[in-house]
Amino acid sequence: MPAANANLSALLAAVKRHWGFSALRPLQERAVRAALAGRDSLVVLPTGGGKSLCYQAPAVVRGGLTVVVSPLIALMKDQVDGLTRIGVPAARLDSTLSTSEYNATAAAIRSGETRLVFTSPERLVNTGVSGLLRAAGAHTFAVDEAHCVSHWGHDFRPEYRQLARLRDSFPEAAVHAYTATATERVRDDICEQLGLRDPEVMVGNFDRPNLTFRVLPRLDLRTQVREVLDRHKGSAGIVYCLRRKDVDEMTAFLKQAKYRVVPYHAGMTNDERRAAQEAFASEEADIVVATVAFGMGIDRSNVRFVVHAAMPKTIEHYQQETGRAGRDGLPSDCVLLYSGGDFFTLKSIIEKSAQEARATQEYVAASVRQLDEMARYCRGATCRHKALVNYFGQDYEAPNCAACDLCLGDTQEVPDANVIAQKILSCVARVNQTFGAGHVIDVLRGADTATIRQRKHNELSTYGLLKEVPKTDLRDWIYQLLGQGALAQSEDEFPVLKLNKASWAVMKGEQPVRLIRLARREARATASELLEGADAELFEVLRQLRRQEAQRAKVQPYQVFTDATLAEMARTRPTNEDGLSRISGVGEYRLRSFGKVFLSAIVAHCRQKGLTTDVAPPKSAPLALPAPAAPKNSPKKEAMFALFRRGKSVESVAASVELAPATVVEYLAEFVRAEKPDSIFAWVPEDVCERVAAAADIHGTARLKPVFTELNGEVSYDHIRIVFAFMAAR
Ligand code: ADP
Ligand code: ZN
């Protein structure tokens, strides 16, 4: 398709020019191809995955008018301001425009100057706006937050339902839907409700490798919250609370302790909420304390931590809320403070609101099931990244994510896990797989309850078998067995514990299980990787400057430069425009608006502190695996290098020197770094090299994993390692 390719290269040039990015992420590329071809599509990407570029970039190169449907006026204004700053003609049609503003916007749209127009669903469907858009030749619709169209989503909005009518008013137009909600049901519902025609459905990788997930038992809420805050001094974060009252109390407490915090909940007036949002976005406030309803209006990419003061209602909510952290791709912390009582508090909230809304019994049962799923996650012994990704129907292969409490070893292994599991499972068998967790726990602990007496369960061999174990631990472990698939549960409102094949294997001692106790506190505080190799003082100087410049230009700080871009400046310390424009996130427009001031700040700081400038971007920083400790120039190594010089494959070298292929790969990487061969295509196919290099452009070469994840696990660590070595050698 030469035409489409030409389009794509024009698009890449525009992305570099306006946004300063030198590559698209893999799914973004597929999404923009669909958009350029005018084919309907559904793009499912987690928050921070880069959805907006998928409709913004094609709109820039395609010409004509793209209409973006978005539920939130606050976000629209931000997006339009941001686009205007980077030289993309964009406008919004919302209820806050005065008549003269509306007329001016409409004129610009009619003249064909505007590329993107943002509007709300109700405006689009119920007012004369659609006539204007039709006359202007709108050919593409991008429906943002598309899950709002579905009852099954977590944020159903009736006005989104009316978008079904779009098809009638614009039969020729392409419709693209974007969401971060990935369940199959919501996905299907979106396609159906929006009447997408043979859509290309693209589901991105749901793992967020830069987020570290932890679940800690809630022992002393305030102290625990402060611990997280203090670990991230001066950085942005969100503290989610269950109720408004909790928000107010937490805000008051933190204010008194001199944190820069604002509250946010549905009980505040529109103006109050806008002010809070504004304070957070402009970096006047570091911390937002909010009810879980908060989130969609926030667009600050450098949120470094999200604390949940209690368990959220569903895993989808949790994913959405933690998704607000680290949208810039930099390491960020998600801490969930959990207590067994959360389940019951939330259950009664659900029941109460269901009663008020006259919701069906089915709805309540479904909500409670989701709640149970969430509780299971909290108490689980499965890697958090894996558990979350699996929930959204994706596999997670890595044995250790190195970014959750369980994989980091914060938690305490229960030493005799297998024996305990066998006792629990036997008890489930003894009560004929007809009781829920509560009763099984009672039997195991030798409780004296009416049911036990009535059923004579005190005569069972498993009665009192785990007398000494606290109730909460037992419940945790049952959840953990469920999470590992060693135990099953019926799908009723009152679920009954069931045995499956794996349960029997565990009881026969054929399959091991893992049981844990949650950590009392974090075993290891995460050091900030953000500033690795960067001058921390310079970073602060640049952050200050960014705040000033943002005020001057009347934009949000992140629209000047992101944290990642500032960190890169503090690392490479460029002194001229050429060096500056090589940094990701510095496009032509930002260079023109902000280049001079940032360059002179860098030069002044480096001169004053005697720092070297124009440092080359990081070469191969330490890779995930240390090189094997072989003596220098051992005969084996010489032999291997000789074979590599002749382009022999890893397998054949491994066979001839009798080493494991994994070890040989390490030597190959060393060979590539030391001897700088002209090409590595003998070991890594050309297209794989290109993909890895493109991903490394985004994530750097400091760590293998982000690149591995970026490429959806389709490229092996070995290949990535070799390409990195090659890049370092250049
Ligand atoms: P979403 O709408 O999916 O939540 P955004 O569109 O806000 O995500 O993008 C998240 C972050 O990723 C932003 O900071 C954006 O600048 C950055 N980003 C998006 N695409 C790219 C890319 N191709 N290269 C580098 N950074 C990107
Ligand atoms: Zn993990």
Short mmCIF file of N, CA, C and O and ligand atoms in Angstrom, two decimals, residues 383-385 401-404 407, ligand 2:
data_model
loop_
_atom_site.label_atom_id
_atom_site.label_comp_id
_atom_site.label_asym_id
_atom_site.label_seq_id
_atom_site.Cartn_x
_atom_site.Cartn_y
_atom_site.Cartn_z
N CYS A 383 1.12 -12.51 41.84
CA CYS A 383 1.74 -11.26 41.39
C CYS A 383 0.66 -10.26 40.98
O CYS A 383 -0.24 -10.58 40.22
N ARG A 384 0.73 -9.04 41.47
CA ARG A 384 -0.33 -8.05 41.20
C ARG A 384 -0.43 -7.71 39.72
O ARG A 384 -1.52 -7.52 39.20
N HIS A 385 0.70 -7.59 39.07
CA HIS A 385 0.65 -7.29 37.64
C HIS A 385 -0.06 -8.42 36.89
O HIS A 385 -0.90 -8.19 36.03
N CYS A 401 7.55 -9.82 38.42
CA CYS A 401 7.37 -8.52 37.78
C CYS A 401 8.34 -7.49 38.33
O CYS A 401 8.54 -6.45 37.73
N ALA A 402 8.91 -7.78 39.48
CA ALA A 402 9.82 -6.85 40.15
C ALA A 402 9.15 -5.52 40.46
O ALA A 402 9.82 -4.51 40.67
N ALA A 403 7.84 -5.49 40.48
CA ALA A 403 7.14 -4.23 40.75
C ALA A 403 5.82 -4.47 41.47
O ALA A 403 4.81 -3.85 41.17
N CYS A 404 5.81 -5.42 42.39
CA CYS A 404 4.65 -5.54 43.27
C CYS A 404 5.10 -6.10 44.62
O CYS A 404 6.20 -6.66 44.71
N CYS A 407 6.20 -9.81 44.45
CA CYS A 407 7.44 -10.14 43.74
C CYS A 407 8.65 -9.47 44.37
O CYS A 407 9.77 -9.94 44.24
ZN ZN B 2 4.62 -9.11 40.74
#
